Tab-separated table of C-alpha atoms in Angstrom:
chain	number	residue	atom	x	y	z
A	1	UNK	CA	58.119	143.024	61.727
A	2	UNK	CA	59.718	140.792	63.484
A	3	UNK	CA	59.963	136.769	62.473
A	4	UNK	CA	61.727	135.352	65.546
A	5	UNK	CA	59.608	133.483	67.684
A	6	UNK	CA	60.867	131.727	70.611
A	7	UNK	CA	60.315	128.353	72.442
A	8	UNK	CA	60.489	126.696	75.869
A	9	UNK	CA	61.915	123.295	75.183
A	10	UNK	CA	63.394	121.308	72.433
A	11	UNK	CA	63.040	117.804	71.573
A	12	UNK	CA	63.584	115.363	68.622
A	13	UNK	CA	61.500	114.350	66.224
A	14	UNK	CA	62.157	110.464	64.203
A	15	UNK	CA	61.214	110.480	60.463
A	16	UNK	CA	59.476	107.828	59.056
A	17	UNK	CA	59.676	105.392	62.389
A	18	UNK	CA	57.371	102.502	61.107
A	19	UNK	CA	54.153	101.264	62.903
A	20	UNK	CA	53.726	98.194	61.205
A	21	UNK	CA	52.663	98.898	57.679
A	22	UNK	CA	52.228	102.330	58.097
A	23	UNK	CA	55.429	104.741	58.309
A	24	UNK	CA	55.088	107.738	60.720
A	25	UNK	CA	56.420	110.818	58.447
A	26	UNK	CA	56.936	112.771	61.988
A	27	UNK	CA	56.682	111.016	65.531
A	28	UNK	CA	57.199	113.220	68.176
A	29	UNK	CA	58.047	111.396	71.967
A	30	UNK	CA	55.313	112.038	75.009
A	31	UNK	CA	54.417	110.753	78.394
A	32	UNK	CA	51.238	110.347	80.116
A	33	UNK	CA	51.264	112.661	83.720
A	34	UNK	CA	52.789	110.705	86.370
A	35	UNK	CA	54.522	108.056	83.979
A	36	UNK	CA	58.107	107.806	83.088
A	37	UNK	CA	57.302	105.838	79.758
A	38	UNK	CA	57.752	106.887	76.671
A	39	UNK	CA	55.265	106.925	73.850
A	40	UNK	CA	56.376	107.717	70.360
A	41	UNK	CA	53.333	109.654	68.339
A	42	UNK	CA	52.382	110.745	65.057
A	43	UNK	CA	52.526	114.436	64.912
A	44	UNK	CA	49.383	115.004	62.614
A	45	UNK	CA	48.252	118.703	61.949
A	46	UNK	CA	45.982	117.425	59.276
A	47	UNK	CA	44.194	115.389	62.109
A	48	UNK	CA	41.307	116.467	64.106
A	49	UNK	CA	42.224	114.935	66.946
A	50	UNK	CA	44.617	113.182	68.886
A	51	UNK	CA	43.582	110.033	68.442
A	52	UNK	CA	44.657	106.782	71.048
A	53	UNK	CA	43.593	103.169	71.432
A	54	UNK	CA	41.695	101.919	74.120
A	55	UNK	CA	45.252	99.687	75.468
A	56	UNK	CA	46.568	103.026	75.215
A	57	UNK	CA	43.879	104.767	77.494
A	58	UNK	CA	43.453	102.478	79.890
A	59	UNK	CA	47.211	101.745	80.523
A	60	UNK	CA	48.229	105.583	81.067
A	61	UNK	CA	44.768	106.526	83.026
A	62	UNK	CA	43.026	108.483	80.889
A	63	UNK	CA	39.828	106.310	80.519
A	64	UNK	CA	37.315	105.550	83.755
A	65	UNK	CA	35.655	103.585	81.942
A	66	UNK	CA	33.015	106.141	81.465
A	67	UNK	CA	31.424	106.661	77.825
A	68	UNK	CA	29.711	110.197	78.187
A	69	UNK	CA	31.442	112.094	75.328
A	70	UNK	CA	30.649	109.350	72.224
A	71	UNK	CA	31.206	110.161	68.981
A	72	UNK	CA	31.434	108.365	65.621
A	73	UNK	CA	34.378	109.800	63.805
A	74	UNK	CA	36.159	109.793	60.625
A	75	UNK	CA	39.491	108.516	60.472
A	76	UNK	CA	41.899	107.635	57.778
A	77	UNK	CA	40.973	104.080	58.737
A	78	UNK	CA	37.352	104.714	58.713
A	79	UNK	CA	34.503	105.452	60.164
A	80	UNK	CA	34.911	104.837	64.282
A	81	UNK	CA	33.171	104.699	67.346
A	82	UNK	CA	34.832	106.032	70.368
A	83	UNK	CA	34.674	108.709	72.542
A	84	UNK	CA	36.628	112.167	73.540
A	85	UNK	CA	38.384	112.544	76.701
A	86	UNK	CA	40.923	114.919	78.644
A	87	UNK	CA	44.606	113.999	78.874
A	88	UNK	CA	47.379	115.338	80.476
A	89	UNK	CA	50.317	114.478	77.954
A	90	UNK	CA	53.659	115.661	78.487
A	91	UNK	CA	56.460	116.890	76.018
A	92	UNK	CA	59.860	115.695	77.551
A	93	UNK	CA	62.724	118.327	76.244
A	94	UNK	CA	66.087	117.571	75.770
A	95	UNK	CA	66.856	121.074	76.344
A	96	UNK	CA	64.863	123.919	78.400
A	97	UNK	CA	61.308	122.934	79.695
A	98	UNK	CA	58.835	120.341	79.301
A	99	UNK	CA	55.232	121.283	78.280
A	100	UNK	CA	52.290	120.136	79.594
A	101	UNK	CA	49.363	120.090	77.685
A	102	UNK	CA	45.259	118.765	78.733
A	103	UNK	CA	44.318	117.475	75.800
A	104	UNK	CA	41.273	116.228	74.450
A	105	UNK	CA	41.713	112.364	72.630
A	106	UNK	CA	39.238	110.324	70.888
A	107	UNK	CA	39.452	107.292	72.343
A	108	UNK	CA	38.542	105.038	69.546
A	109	UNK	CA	37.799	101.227	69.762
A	110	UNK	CA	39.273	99.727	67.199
A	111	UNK	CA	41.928	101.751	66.066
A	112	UNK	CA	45.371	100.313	64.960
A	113	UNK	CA	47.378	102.690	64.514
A	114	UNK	CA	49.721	104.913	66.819
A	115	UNK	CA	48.859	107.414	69.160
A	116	UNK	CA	48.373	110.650	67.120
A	117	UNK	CA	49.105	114.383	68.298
A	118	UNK	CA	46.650	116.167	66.370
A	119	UNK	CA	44.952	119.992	66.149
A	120	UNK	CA	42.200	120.371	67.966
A	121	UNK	CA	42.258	119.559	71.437
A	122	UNK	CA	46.200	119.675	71.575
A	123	UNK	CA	48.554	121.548	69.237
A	124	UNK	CA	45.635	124.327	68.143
A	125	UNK	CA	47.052	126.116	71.369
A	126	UNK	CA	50.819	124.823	71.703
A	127	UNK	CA	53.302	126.953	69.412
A	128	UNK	CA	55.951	124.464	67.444
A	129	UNK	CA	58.444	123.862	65.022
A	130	UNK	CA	60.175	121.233	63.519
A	131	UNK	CA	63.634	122.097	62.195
A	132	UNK	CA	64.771	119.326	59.324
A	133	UNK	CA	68.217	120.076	59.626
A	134	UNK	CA	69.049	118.287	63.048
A	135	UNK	CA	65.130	116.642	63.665
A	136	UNK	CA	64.602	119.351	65.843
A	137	UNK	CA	61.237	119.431	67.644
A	138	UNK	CA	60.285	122.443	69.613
A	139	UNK	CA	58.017	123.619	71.623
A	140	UNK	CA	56.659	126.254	74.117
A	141	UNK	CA	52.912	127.015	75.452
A	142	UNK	CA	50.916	130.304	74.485
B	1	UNK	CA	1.437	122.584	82.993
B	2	UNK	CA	2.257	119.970	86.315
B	3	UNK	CA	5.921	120.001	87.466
B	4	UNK	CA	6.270	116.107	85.978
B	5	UNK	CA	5.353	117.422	82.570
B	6	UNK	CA	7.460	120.439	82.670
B	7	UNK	CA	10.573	118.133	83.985
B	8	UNK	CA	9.869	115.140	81.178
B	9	UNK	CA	9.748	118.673	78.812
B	10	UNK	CA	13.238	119.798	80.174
B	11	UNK	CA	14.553	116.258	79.840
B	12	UNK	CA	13.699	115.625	76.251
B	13	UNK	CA	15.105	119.024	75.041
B	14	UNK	CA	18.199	118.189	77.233
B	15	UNK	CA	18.720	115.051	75.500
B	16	UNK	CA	18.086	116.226	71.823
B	17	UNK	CA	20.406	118.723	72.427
B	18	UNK	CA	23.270	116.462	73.184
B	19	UNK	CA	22.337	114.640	69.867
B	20	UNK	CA	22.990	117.565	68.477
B	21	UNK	CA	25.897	118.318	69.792
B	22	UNK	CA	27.198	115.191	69.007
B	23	UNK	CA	26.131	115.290	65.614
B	24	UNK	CA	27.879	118.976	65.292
B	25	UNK	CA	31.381	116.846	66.780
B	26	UNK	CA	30.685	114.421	63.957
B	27	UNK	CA	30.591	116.599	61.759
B	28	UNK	CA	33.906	118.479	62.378
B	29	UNK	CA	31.955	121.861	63.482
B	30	UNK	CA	33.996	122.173	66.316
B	31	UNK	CA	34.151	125.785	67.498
B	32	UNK	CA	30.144	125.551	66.701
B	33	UNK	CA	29.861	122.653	69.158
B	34	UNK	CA	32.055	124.446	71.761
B	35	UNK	CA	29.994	127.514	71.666
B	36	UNK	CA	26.895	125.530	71.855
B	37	UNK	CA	28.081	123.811	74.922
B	38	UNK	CA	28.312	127.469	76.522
B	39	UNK	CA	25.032	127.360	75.762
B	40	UNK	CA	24.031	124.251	77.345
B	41	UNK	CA	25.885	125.254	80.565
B	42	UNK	CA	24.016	128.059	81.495
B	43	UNK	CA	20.710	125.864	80.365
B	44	UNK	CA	21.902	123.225	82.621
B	45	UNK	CA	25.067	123.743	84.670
B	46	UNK	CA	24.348	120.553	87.089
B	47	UNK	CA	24.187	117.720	84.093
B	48	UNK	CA	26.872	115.673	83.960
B	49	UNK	CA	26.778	114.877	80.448
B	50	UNK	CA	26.745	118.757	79.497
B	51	UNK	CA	29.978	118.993	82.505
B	52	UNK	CA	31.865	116.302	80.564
B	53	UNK	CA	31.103	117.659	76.750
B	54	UNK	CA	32.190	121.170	78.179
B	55	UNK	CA	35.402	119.647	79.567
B	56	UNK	CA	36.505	117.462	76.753
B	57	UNK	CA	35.312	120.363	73.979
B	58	UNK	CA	37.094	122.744	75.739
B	59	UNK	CA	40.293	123.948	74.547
B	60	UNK	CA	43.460	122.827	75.436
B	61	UNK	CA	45.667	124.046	78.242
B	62	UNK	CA	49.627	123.895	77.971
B	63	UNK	CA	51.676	125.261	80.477
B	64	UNK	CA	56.051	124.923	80.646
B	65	UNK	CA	56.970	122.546	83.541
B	66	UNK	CA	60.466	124.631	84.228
B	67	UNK	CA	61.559	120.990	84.162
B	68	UNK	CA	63.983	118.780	81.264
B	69	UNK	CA	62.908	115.552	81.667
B	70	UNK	CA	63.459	114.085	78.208
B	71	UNK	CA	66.264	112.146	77.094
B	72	UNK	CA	67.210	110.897	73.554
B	73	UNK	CA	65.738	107.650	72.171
B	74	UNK	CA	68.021	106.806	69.569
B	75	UNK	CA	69.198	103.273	70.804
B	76	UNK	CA	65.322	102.774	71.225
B	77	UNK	CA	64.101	103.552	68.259
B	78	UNK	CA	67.727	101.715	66.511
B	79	UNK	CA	66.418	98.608	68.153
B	80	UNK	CA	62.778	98.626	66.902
B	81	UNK	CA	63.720	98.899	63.486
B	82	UNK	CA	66.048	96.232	63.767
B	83	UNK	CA	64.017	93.761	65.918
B	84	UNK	CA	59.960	95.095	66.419
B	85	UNK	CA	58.877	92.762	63.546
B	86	UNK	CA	59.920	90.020	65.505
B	87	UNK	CA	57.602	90.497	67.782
B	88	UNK	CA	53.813	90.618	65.683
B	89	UNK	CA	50.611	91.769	68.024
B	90	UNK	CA	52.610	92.879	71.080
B	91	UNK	CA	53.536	95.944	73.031
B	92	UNK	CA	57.221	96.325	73.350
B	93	UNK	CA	58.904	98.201	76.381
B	94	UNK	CA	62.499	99.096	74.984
B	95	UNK	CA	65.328	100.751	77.085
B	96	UNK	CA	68.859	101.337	75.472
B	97	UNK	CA	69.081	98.437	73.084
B	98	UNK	CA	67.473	96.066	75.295
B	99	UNK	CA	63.840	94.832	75.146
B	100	UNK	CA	62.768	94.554	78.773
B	101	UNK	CA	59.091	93.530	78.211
B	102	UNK	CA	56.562	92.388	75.656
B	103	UNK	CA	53.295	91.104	75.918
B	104	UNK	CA	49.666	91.716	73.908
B	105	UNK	CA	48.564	92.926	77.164
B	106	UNK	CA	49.928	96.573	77.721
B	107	UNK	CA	48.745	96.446	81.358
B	108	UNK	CA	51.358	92.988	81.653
B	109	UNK	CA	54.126	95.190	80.068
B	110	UNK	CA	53.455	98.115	82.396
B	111	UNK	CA	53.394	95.470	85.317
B	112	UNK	CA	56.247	94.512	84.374
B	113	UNK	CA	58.073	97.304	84.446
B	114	UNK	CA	56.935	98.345	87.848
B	115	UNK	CA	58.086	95.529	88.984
B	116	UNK	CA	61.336	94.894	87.695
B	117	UNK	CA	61.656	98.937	88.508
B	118	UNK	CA	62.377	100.232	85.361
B	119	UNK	CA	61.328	104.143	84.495
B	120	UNK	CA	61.389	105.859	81.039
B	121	UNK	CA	61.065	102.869	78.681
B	122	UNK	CA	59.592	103.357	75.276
B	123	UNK	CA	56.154	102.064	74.309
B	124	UNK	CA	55.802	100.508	71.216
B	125	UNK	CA	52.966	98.398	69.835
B	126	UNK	CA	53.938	96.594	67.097
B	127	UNK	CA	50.773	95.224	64.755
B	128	UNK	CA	49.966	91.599	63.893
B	129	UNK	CA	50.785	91.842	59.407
B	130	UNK	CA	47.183	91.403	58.348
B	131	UNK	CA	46.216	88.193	56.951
């Protein structure tokens, strides 16, 4: 048995980095395809999905506008209407590669908090690791 | 049964089956709603509604770029915990330990930075303290 597992890239993760009241325990840094910005995001395996706001979507290109894929959701701020769509997010490393991942994001109306990285849709098929010691974030696709 | 029966037949069991497919998404039965959508697919490949549920249900894709693009964000990230309160209800485009935008539109920030030319800010939206 081995227990080595390797990665493709390496980033860094920021502990509690604060989102007005709330306090992100573990934000991870992404871009949207095709943009240089950077977007700091709660890394969430207890969430469904990654979640965005609508600001969010439309800035970065992942909204047409059209509402095909609605869905009323749960949320730790409630109850929300939205609905899913594909993403192309991108995990910048520091060292070795960037991943790409098409993701699936519930765009939801109202929602005030962060962008969140959550299971299904993105990190259910992206292998990762956070190492406390340095805030080590890393990464590799399956 | 007349081919306008058997279509209005085909439409209405199209349509409650995207309710419940929704309702199975709602409900956090995911792998049941992506196998359903298989379903729906071969029942009707051309419907765009069933093309966009398969596409968004489906699951993810990540592939390694072969490319380092990231760089570290500690100056940004120094600054917003020093300064982002300042700036209630806006999105903040930080590079270094400068603020180079800010606006409640995103879209103005973003314009902003194309314009001015500046790549590989970080995003931050800082919330309004609720009243």
């Amino acid at each position: 048995m081995s227990l080595s597992q390797s990665y493709r890239g390496r980033s860094r993760y920021r502990s509690d980095y604060v989102h007005g009241l709330d306090q992100l325990l573990v934000a991870v840094t992404c871009r949207a395809e095709g943009s240089a910005d950077v977007i700091p995001a709660l890394l969430d395996t207890g969430a469904e999905w990654c979640v965005a706001a609508p600001a969010l979507a439309a800035a970065f290109g992942w909204s047409d506008g059209e509402r095909i894929a609605d869905a009323t959701l749960s949320t730790r701020f409630g109850s929300m209407e939205g609905y899913l769509a594909r993403v192309s997010l991108l995990l910048p490393a520091l060292e070795g590669s960037d991943v790409r991942v098409e993701a699936t994001c519930f765009i939801a109306e109202h929602w005030p908090g962060p962008l969140v990285i959550g299971w299904k849709g993105c990190l259910e098929r992206i292998r990762f690791a956070l190492d406390p010691v340095d805030e080590s974030f890393y990464f590799a696709d399956l | 049964m007349g081919d306008a029966a058997l279509t209005t037949r085909r439409a209405s069991e199209l349509s409650r089956s995207l309710t419940r497919l929704r309702s199975m998404v709602e409900q956090g039965n995911i792998e049941g709603a992506r196998a359903f959508t298989r379903d729906l697919e071969r029942q009707w490949p051309e419907d765009a509604r069933v093309r966009e549920w398969s596409r968004v249900l489906a699951p993810p894709e990540a592939e390694s770029t072969g490319q380092s693009t990231g760089r570290g964000m500690d100056r940004e990230f120094g600054w917003l915990e020093e300064h982002a309160h300042e700036h209630p209800g806006c999105w903040l485009a930080v590079v270094g330990d400068c603020l180079v935008a800010s606006d409640a539109d995103l879209a103005r920030v973003r314009a902003a930075l194309s314009r001015e030319r500046i790549e590989g800010a970080l995003i931050h939206f800082q919330p309004a303290p609720p009243r």
